[in-house]
Tab-separated table of C-alpha atoms in Angstrom:
chain	number	residue	atom	x	y	z
A	1	MET	CA	0.000	0.000	0.000
A	2	LYS	CA	2.828	2.341	0.881
A	3	ALA	CA	4.465	1.477	-2.406
A	4	GLN	CA	1.290	2.485	-4.288
A	5	HIS	CA	1.177	5.836	-2.428
A	6	PHE	CA	4.823	6.388	-3.331
A	7	VAL	CA	4.124	5.748	-7.025
A	8	VAL	CA	1.123	8.148	-6.997
A	9	VAL	CA	3.177	10.890	-5.316
A	10	LEU	CA	6.005	10.304	-7.809
A	11	LEU	CA	3.598	10.647	-10.762
A	12	LEU	CA	2.109	13.835	-9.319
A	13	VAL	CA	5.554	15.360	-8.807
A	14	SER	CA	6.550	14.325	-12.340
A	15	ASN	CA	3.435	15.926	-13.806
A	16	ILE	CA	4.050	19.132	-11.855
A	17	THR	CA	7.644	19.177	-13.067
A	18	LEU	CA	6.578	18.582	-16.679
A	19	PHE	CA	3.947	21.304	-16.401
A	20	SER	CA	6.533	23.671	-14.940
A	21	VAL	CA	8.902	22.958	-17.839
A	22	PHE	CA	6.061	23.457	-20.330
A	23	LEU	CA	5.122	26.730	-18.620
A	24	ASP	CA	8.718	27.963	-18.769
A	25	VAL	CA	8.921	27.146	-22.482
A	26	PHE	CA	5.564	28.852	-23.136
A	27	VAL	CA	6.620	32.006	-21.249
A	28	ALA	CA	9.940	32.088	-23.088
A	29	ALA	CA	8.167	31.742	-26.439
A	30	ALA	CA	5.667	34.435	-25.532
A	31	SER	CA	8.489	36.721	-24.435
A	32	ALA	CA	10.285	36.117	-27.719
A	33	ASP	CA	7.121	36.968	-29.650
A	34	TYR	CA	6.641	40.098	-27.573
A	35	THR	CA	10.257	41.127	-28.170
A	36	CYS	CA	9.801	40.647	-31.916
A	37	PHE	CA	6.575	42.631	-31.824
A	38	GLU	CA	8.264	45.399	-29.851
A	39	ARG	CA	11.158	45.475	-32.296
A	40	ASP	CA	8.823	45.660	-35.284
A	41	ASP	CA	7.607	49.250	-34.854
A	42	LEU	CA	6.400	49.621	-38.440
A	43	LEU	CA	3.328	51.840	-38.686
A	44	PRO	CA	0.351	50.957	-40.900
A	45	PHE	CA	1.145	53.312	-43.763
A	46	ASP	CA	-1.312	56.149	-44.381
A	47	SER	CA	-0.673	58.365	-47.407
A	48	LYS	CA	-3.142	60.980	-46.140
A	49	ARG	CA	-1.247	61.218	-42.846
A	50	LEU	CA	2.033	61.749	-44.714
A	51	LYS	CA	0.460	64.383	-46.966
A	52	GLU	CA	-0.944	66.256	-43.968
A	53	ASP	CA	2.352	66.047	-42.069
A	54	LEU	CA	4.225	67.499	-45.050
A	55	ARG	CA	1.625	70.240	-45.499
A	56	GLU	CA	1.742	71.335	-41.851
A	57	ASN	CA	5.405	70.832	-40.965
A	58	PHE	CA	7.468	71.035	-44.141
A	59	LEU	CA	7.696	74.751	-44.876
A	60	GLY	CA	8.384	76.368	-48.230
A	61	GLN	CA	9.303	73.261	-50.213
A	62	HIS	CA	6.367	72.587	-52.528
A	63	ILE	CA	8.428	70.593	-55.058
A	64	ALA	CA	10.071	68.331	-52.472
A	65	SER	CA	6.787	67.900	-50.603
A	66	ASN	CA	4.948	66.845	-53.753
A	67	VAL	CA	7.596	64.382	-54.964
A	68	ILE	CA	8.202	62.871	-51.505
A	69	GLN	CA	4.487	62.363	-50.877
A	70	ARG	CA	3.916	60.618	-54.201
A	71	ALA	CA	7.142	58.591	-54.243
A	72	VAL	CA	6.908	57.330	-50.647
A	73	SER	CA	3.166	56.600	-50.901
A	74	SER	CA	3.596	54.659	-54.144
A	75	PHE	CA	6.492	52.657	-52.716
A	76	MET	CA	4.907	51.880	-49.342
A	77	THR	CA	1.645	50.672	-50.907
A	78	ASP	CA	3.378	48.498	-53.522
A	79	ARG	CA	3.270	44.903	-52.277
A	80	ASN	CA	6.041	43.818	-54.604
A	81	PRO	CA	8.419	46.696	-55.484
A	82	ASN	CA	11.106	45.781	-58.030
A	83	LYS	CA	13.807	47.860	-56.286
A	84	PRO	CA	14.442	49.784	-53.063
A	85	LEU	CA	13.230	53.381	-52.858
A	86	VAL	CA	16.205	55.690	-53.483
A	87	LEU	CA	15.683	59.433	-53.051
A	88	SER	CA	18.419	62.045	-53.371
A	89	PHE	CA	17.798	65.417	-51.672
A	90	HIS	CA	19.691	68.432	-53.046
A	91	GLY	CA	19.907	72.025	-51.859
A	92	THR	CA	21.914	74.513	-49.880
A	93	THR	CA	22.281	74.407	-46.086
A	94	GLY	CA	19.138	74.976	-44.021
A	95	THR	CA	16.569	74.202	-46.715
A	96	GLY	CA	15.072	71.235	-44.839
A	97	LYS	CA	16.727	68.064	-46.169
A	98	ASN	CA	17.234	66.516	-42.718
A	99	HIS	CA	13.783	67.630	-41.649
A	100	ALA	CA	12.226	65.886	-44.671
A	101	ALA	CA	14.044	62.653	-43.790
A	102	LYS	CA	12.628	62.844	-40.247
A	103	ILE	CA	9.096	63.343	-41.587
A	104	ILE	CA	9.416	60.233	-43.771
A	105	ALA	CA	10.763	58.225	-40.812
A	106	ARG	CA	7.933	59.181	-38.471
A	107	ASN	CA	5.370	58.175	-41.094
A	108	VAL	CA	6.961	54.747	-41.526
A	109	TYR	CA	7.941	53.837	-37.951
A	110	GLU	CA	6.237	54.321	-34.582
A	111	LYS	CA	9.476	55.662	-33.100
A	112	GLY	CA	10.307	57.745	-36.160
A	113	GLU	CA	13.966	58.695	-36.507
A	114	ASN	CA	14.652	56.904	-33.178
A	115	SER	CA	13.576	53.551	-34.552
A	116	LYS	CA	16.168	50.770	-34.525
A	117	HIS	CA	15.476	50.374	-38.214
A	118	VAL	CA	16.590	53.894	-39.153
A	119	HIS	CA	20.331	54.043	-39.764
A	120	LEU	CA	22.038	57.425	-40.165
A	121	PHE	CA	25.505	57.816	-41.670
A	122	ILE	CA	27.262	61.195	-41.755
A	123	SER	CA	30.168	61.130	-44.165
A	124	GLU	CA	32.814	63.083	-42.287
A	125	HIS	CA	31.743	61.664	-38.918
A	126	HIS	CA	31.418	57.951	-39.681
A	127	PHE	CA	34.048	57.701	-42.449
A	128	PRO	CA	36.692	60.331	-41.552
A	129	HIS	CA	39.926	58.547	-42.568
A	130	THR	CA	40.632	57.844	-46.258
A	131	GLU	CA	43.239	55.218	-45.356
A	132	LYS	CA	40.476	53.121	-43.742
A	133	LEU	CA	38.142	53.076	-46.761
A	134	HIS	CA	38.479	49.320	-47.239
A	135	PHE	CA	37.471	48.729	-43.615
A	136	TYR	CA	34.597	51.251	-43.829
A	137	SER	CA	33.275	49.636	-47.018
A	138	ALA	CA	33.276	46.165	-45.476
A	139	GLN	CA	31.544	47.394	-42.317
A	140	LEU	CA	28.975	49.381	-44.279
A	141	LYS	CA	28.093	46.395	-46.470
A	142	LYS	CA	27.816	44.181	-43.413
A	143	GLN	CA	25.569	46.596	-41.493
A	144	ILE	CA	23.207	47.168	-44.436
A	145	HIS	CA	22.977	43.442	-45.185
A	146	GLU	CA	22.381	42.440	-41.548
A	147	SER	CA	19.825	45.206	-40.987
A	148	VAL	CA	17.711	44.267	-44.004
A	149	SER	CA	17.999	40.533	-43.324
A	150	ARG	CA	16.517	41.193	-39.853
A	151	PHE	CA	13.973	43.753	-41.033
A	152	PRO	CA	13.260	44.220	-44.772
A	153	ARG	CA	11.671	47.673	-44.321
A	154	SER	CA	14.891	49.270	-43.011
A	155	MET	CA	15.813	52.882	-43.773
A	156	PHE	CA	19.310	54.211	-44.456
A	157	ILE	CA	20.054	57.953	-44.448
A	158	PHE	CA	23.370	59.166	-45.849
A	159	ASP	CA	24.079	62.786	-44.924
A	160	GLU	CA	26.814	64.815	-46.660
A	161	MET	CA	26.605	62.439	-49.608
A	162	ASP	CA	28.584	64.903	-51.745
A	163	LYS	CA	31.554	64.462	-49.378
A	164	MET	CA	31.424	60.672	-49.444
A	165	GLN	CA	34.282	58.750	-51.068
A	166	PRO	CA	33.435	56.933	-54.365
A	167	GLN	CA	34.563	53.600	-52.902
A	168	LEU	CA	31.932	53.893	-50.155
A	169	ILE	CA	29.206	54.917	-52.595
A	170	ASP	CA	30.025	51.901	-54.752
A	171	ALA	CA	29.785	49.714	-51.630
A	172	ILE	CA	26.114	50.771	-51.387
A	173	LYS	CA	25.404	50.224	-55.097
A	174	PRO	CA	24.580	46.462	-55.058
A	175	PHE	CA	21.774	47.101	-52.584
A	176	LEU	CA	20.115	49.748	-54.797
A	177	ASP	CA	19.809	47.796	-58.026
A	178	TYR	CA	16.691	46.477	-59.726
A	179	ASN	CA	15.710	43.061	-58.399
A	180	ALA	CA	18.544	43.400	-55.887
A	181	CYS	CA	19.107	40.193	-53.960
A	182	VAL	CA	22.457	40.025	-52.155
A	183	ASP	CA	23.506	36.736	-50.540
A	184	GLY	CA	19.931	35.524	-50.443
A	185	VAL	CA	18.505	38.742	-48.933
A	186	SER	CA	16.041	40.884	-50.903
A	187	PHE	CA	16.405	44.666	-50.611
A	188	HIS	CA	13.197	45.533	-52.489
A	189	LYS	CA	11.496	47.040	-49.427
A	190	ALA	CA	14.423	49.067	-48.063
A	191	ILE	CA	14.562	52.864	-48.231
A	192	PHE	CA	17.717	54.850	-49.028
A	193	LEU	CA	17.874	58.634	-48.603
A	194	PHE	CA	20.865	60.640	-49.846
A	195	LEU	CA	21.260	64.198	-48.486
A	196	SER	CA	23.602	66.516	-50.320
A	197	ASN	CA	24.536	70.152	-50.955
A	198	ALA	CA	25.531	69.134	-54.481
A	199	GLY	CA	23.426	70.926	-57.073
A	200	GLY	CA	22.545	73.643	-54.561
A	201	ASN	CA	24.050	76.406	-56.698
A	202	ILE	CA	22.098	75.220	-59.756
A	203	ILE	CA	18.841	75.222	-57.773
A	204	THR	CA	19.589	78.685	-56.386
A	205	GLY	CA	20.426	79.959	-59.875
A	206	VAL	CA	17.135	78.730	-61.338
A	207	THR	CA	15.203	80.226	-58.413
A	208	LEU	CA	16.936	83.581	-58.872
A	209	ASP	CA	16.214	83.549	-62.624
A	210	PHE	CA	12.509	83.071	-61.919
A	211	TRP	CA	12.548	85.871	-59.335
A	212	ARG	CA	14.288	88.302	-61.714
A	213	LYS	CA	11.636	87.581	-64.331
A	214	GLY	CA	8.903	88.338	-61.813
A	215	ILE	CA	7.744	84.710	-61.627
A	216	ASN	CA	6.628	83.403	-58.229
A	217	ARG	CA	8.830	80.811	-56.551
A	218	GLU	CA	5.744	78.569	-56.216
A	219	ASN	CA	5.605	78.295	-60.026
A	220	ILE	CA	8.900	76.390	-60.127
A	221	TRP	CA	8.449	72.637	-60.620
A	222	MET	CA	10.645	69.623	-61.397
A	223	ASP	CA	10.424	70.228	-65.153
A	224	SER	CA	11.057	73.984	-64.882
A	225	LYS	CA	14.117	74.697	-67.020
A	226	GLU	CA	14.853	70.952	-66.851
A	227	LEU	CA	15.737	71.371	-63.171
A	228	GLU	CA	16.175	67.662	-62.353
A	229	ILE	CA	18.368	67.106	-65.426
A	230	LYS	CA	20.522	70.096	-64.490
A	231	ILE	CA	20.975	68.732	-60.961
A	232	THR	CA	22.134	65.325	-62.214
A	233	GLU	CA	24.486	66.927	-64.748
A	234	ASN	CA	25.944	69.178	-62.067
A	235	ILE	CA	26.491	66.249	-59.708
A	236	PHE	CA	28.004	64.122	-62.456
A	237	ASN	CA	30.439	66.852	-63.525
A	238	GLU	CA	31.413	68.010	-60.032
A	239	LYS	CA	34.958	66.683	-59.717
A	240	ASN	CA	35.126	67.227	-55.947
A	241	SER	CA	32.075	65.040	-55.312
A	242	GLY	CA	32.198	61.299	-54.775
A	243	PHE	CA	28.960	61.104	-56.766
A	244	SER	CA	30.825	61.978	-59.994
A	245	TYR	CA	33.114	58.930	-59.692
A	246	SER	CA	30.380	56.487	-58.762
A	247	SER	CA	28.288	54.391	-61.147
A	248	ILE	CA	25.074	55.066	-59.206
A	249	ILE	CA	24.108	58.015	-61.424
A	250	ASP	CA	24.857	56.634	-64.897
A	251	GLU	CA	23.145	53.334	-64.030
A	252	HIS	CA	20.002	55.271	-63.008
A	253	LEU	CA	19.660	53.752	-59.535
A	254	VAL	CA	18.378	56.971	-57.927
A	255	ASP	CA	14.606	57.221	-58.363
A	256	HIS	CA	14.306	60.987	-57.861
A	257	TYR	CA	16.734	63.881	-57.536
A	258	ILE	CA	14.682	66.273	-55.428
A	259	PRO	CA	15.496	70.003	-55.346
A	260	PHE	CA	15.137	71.981	-52.115
A	261	LEU	CA	14.641	75.642	-53.040
A	262	PRO	CA	16.200	78.526	-51.092
A	263	LEU	CA	13.725	79.838	-48.524
A	264	GLU	CA	12.211	83.319	-48.510
A	265	MET	CA	11.749	85.575	-45.479
A	266	LYS	CA	8.113	84.492	-45.090
A	267	HIS	CA	9.260	80.876	-44.700
A	268	VAL	CA	11.885	81.843	-42.123
A	269	ARG	CA	9.164	83.692	-40.217
A	270	GLN	CA	7.088	80.493	-40.181
A	271	CYS	CA	10.119	78.591	-38.882
A	272	VAL	CA	10.421	81.093	-36.018
A	273	LEU	CA	6.772	80.550	-35.059
A	274	VAL	CA	7.267	76.769	-35.127
A	275	GLU	CA	10.374	77.104	-32.963
A	276	MET	CA	8.403	79.199	-30.468
A	277	ALA	CA	5.929	76.335	-30.145
A	278	HIS	CA	8.783	73.843	-29.619
A	279	MET	CA	10.274	76.076	-26.927
A	280	ARG	CA	6.819	76.504	-25.342
A	281	ILE	CA	6.904	80.249	-25.835
A	282	THR	CA	3.683	82.173	-26.469
A	283	GLN	CA	3.606	82.923	-30.191
A	284	ASN	CA	4.483	86.541	-30.873
A	285	PHE	CA	4.136	87.589	-34.524
A	286	ASP	CA	6.025	90.865	-34.063
A	287	LEU	CA	8.928	88.993	-32.471
A	288	ALA	CA	8.823	86.427	-35.285
A	289	ASP	CA	9.144	89.281	-37.803
A	290	GLN	CA	12.079	90.732	-35.875
A	291	VAL	CA	13.955	87.429	-35.754
A	292	ALA	CA	13.237	86.614	-39.411
A	293	LYS	CA	14.487	90.037	-40.561
A	294	ALA	CA	17.672	89.638	-38.510
A	295	MET	CA	18.734	86.586	-40.537
A	296	PRO	CA	21.101	87.021	-43.535
A	297	TYR	CA	19.604	87.098	-47.057
A	298	PHE	CA	20.719	87.304	-50.692
A	299	PRO	CA	21.024	89.067	-53.093
A	300	LYS	CA	22.598	91.553	-50.698
A	301	GLU	CA	20.518	94.567	-51.730
A	302	GLU	CA	17.148	92.889	-52.300
A	303	ARG	CA	17.388	90.389	-49.399
A	304	VAL	CA	15.040	87.820	-50.991
A	305	PHE	CA	16.388	84.359	-50.101
A	306	ALA	CA	17.729	83.176	-46.739
A	307	VAL	CA	21.461	82.397	-46.773
A	308	LYS	CA	21.135	79.744	-44.031
A	309	GLY	CA	17.488	78.857	-44.494
A	310	CYS	CA	15.997	77.981	-41.116
A	311	MET	CA	19.294	76.997	-39.523
A	312	SER	CA	20.218	78.836	-36.300
A	313	ILE	CA	16.617	79.996	-35.763
A	314	ARG	CA	16.582	78.724	-32.173
A	315	GLN	CA	19.884	80.447	-31.376
A	316	LYS	CA	18.736	83.733	-32.903
A	317	LEU	CA	15.372	83.528	-31.131
A	318	SER	CA	17.082	82.878	-27.787
A	319	LEU	CA	18.990	86.159	-28.116
A	320	TYR	CA	15.774	88.112	-28.476
A	321	ILE	CA	14.025	86.285	-25.624
A	322	ASN	CA	16.876	86.781	-23.168
């Protein structure tokens, strides 16, 4: 009888142990699923949300806003794109290239630019030493490949693209191609953004020509005076730019070369008002006018276009507040 009781107790203990093991496995699996879910912060894409975000927060760039909205919306709603989305932003300092990249990121990912899937490379910061180009190229290839293999909808932002060495640009090239599949990984759903000052003088020149002829800046579009073609030609012929020595341009791997026009005083004024909101300062239109007028403009006599765009607005505003 005692032996029977012993066997029953042993079976009960065994069952409890088995259940405990099963529970541990289940919890571990659930935790893994939760981790994956947490890591996948992709937003359900909404083209109307992107359009509204660009309209409200992307000041004075009607061409860039229009092209970005259409290009990103088309790409994000395509279930089977035949290549990654590759956009190249061009314009002088302070015209909003970085800001546009942030707007795209926050319409693709829940955490926006802070998402683990958004990878920013700044040429002179991340690749400062020419003697290490071979090492940089290998690391860059590895990071892009690993990122997309883990998460196909990864985003890569390359700032100061005009200062990037040709060898590094060519390291990116295989991932941009049509039907790109590198070592068994498809890159069709990845997004590549190139930010550059290259072509800025061409864009400024076209804008000035329109102004001198009395034509509103808002009447400039991508096909105005073959603007996009002029940008690509300028980039291709610029001997100090890594772009000119890379095969990315002549193999047509960039989907759109997007011009960022120089900003006018009215746009700078809007930037001041936005900065006031960010700094939680009561909006003051007279103060906004003061700050906007204190910024440098060109041509020198007419003071039409902002030399630095909306850069240094916070610093200038702080002087007036203090």
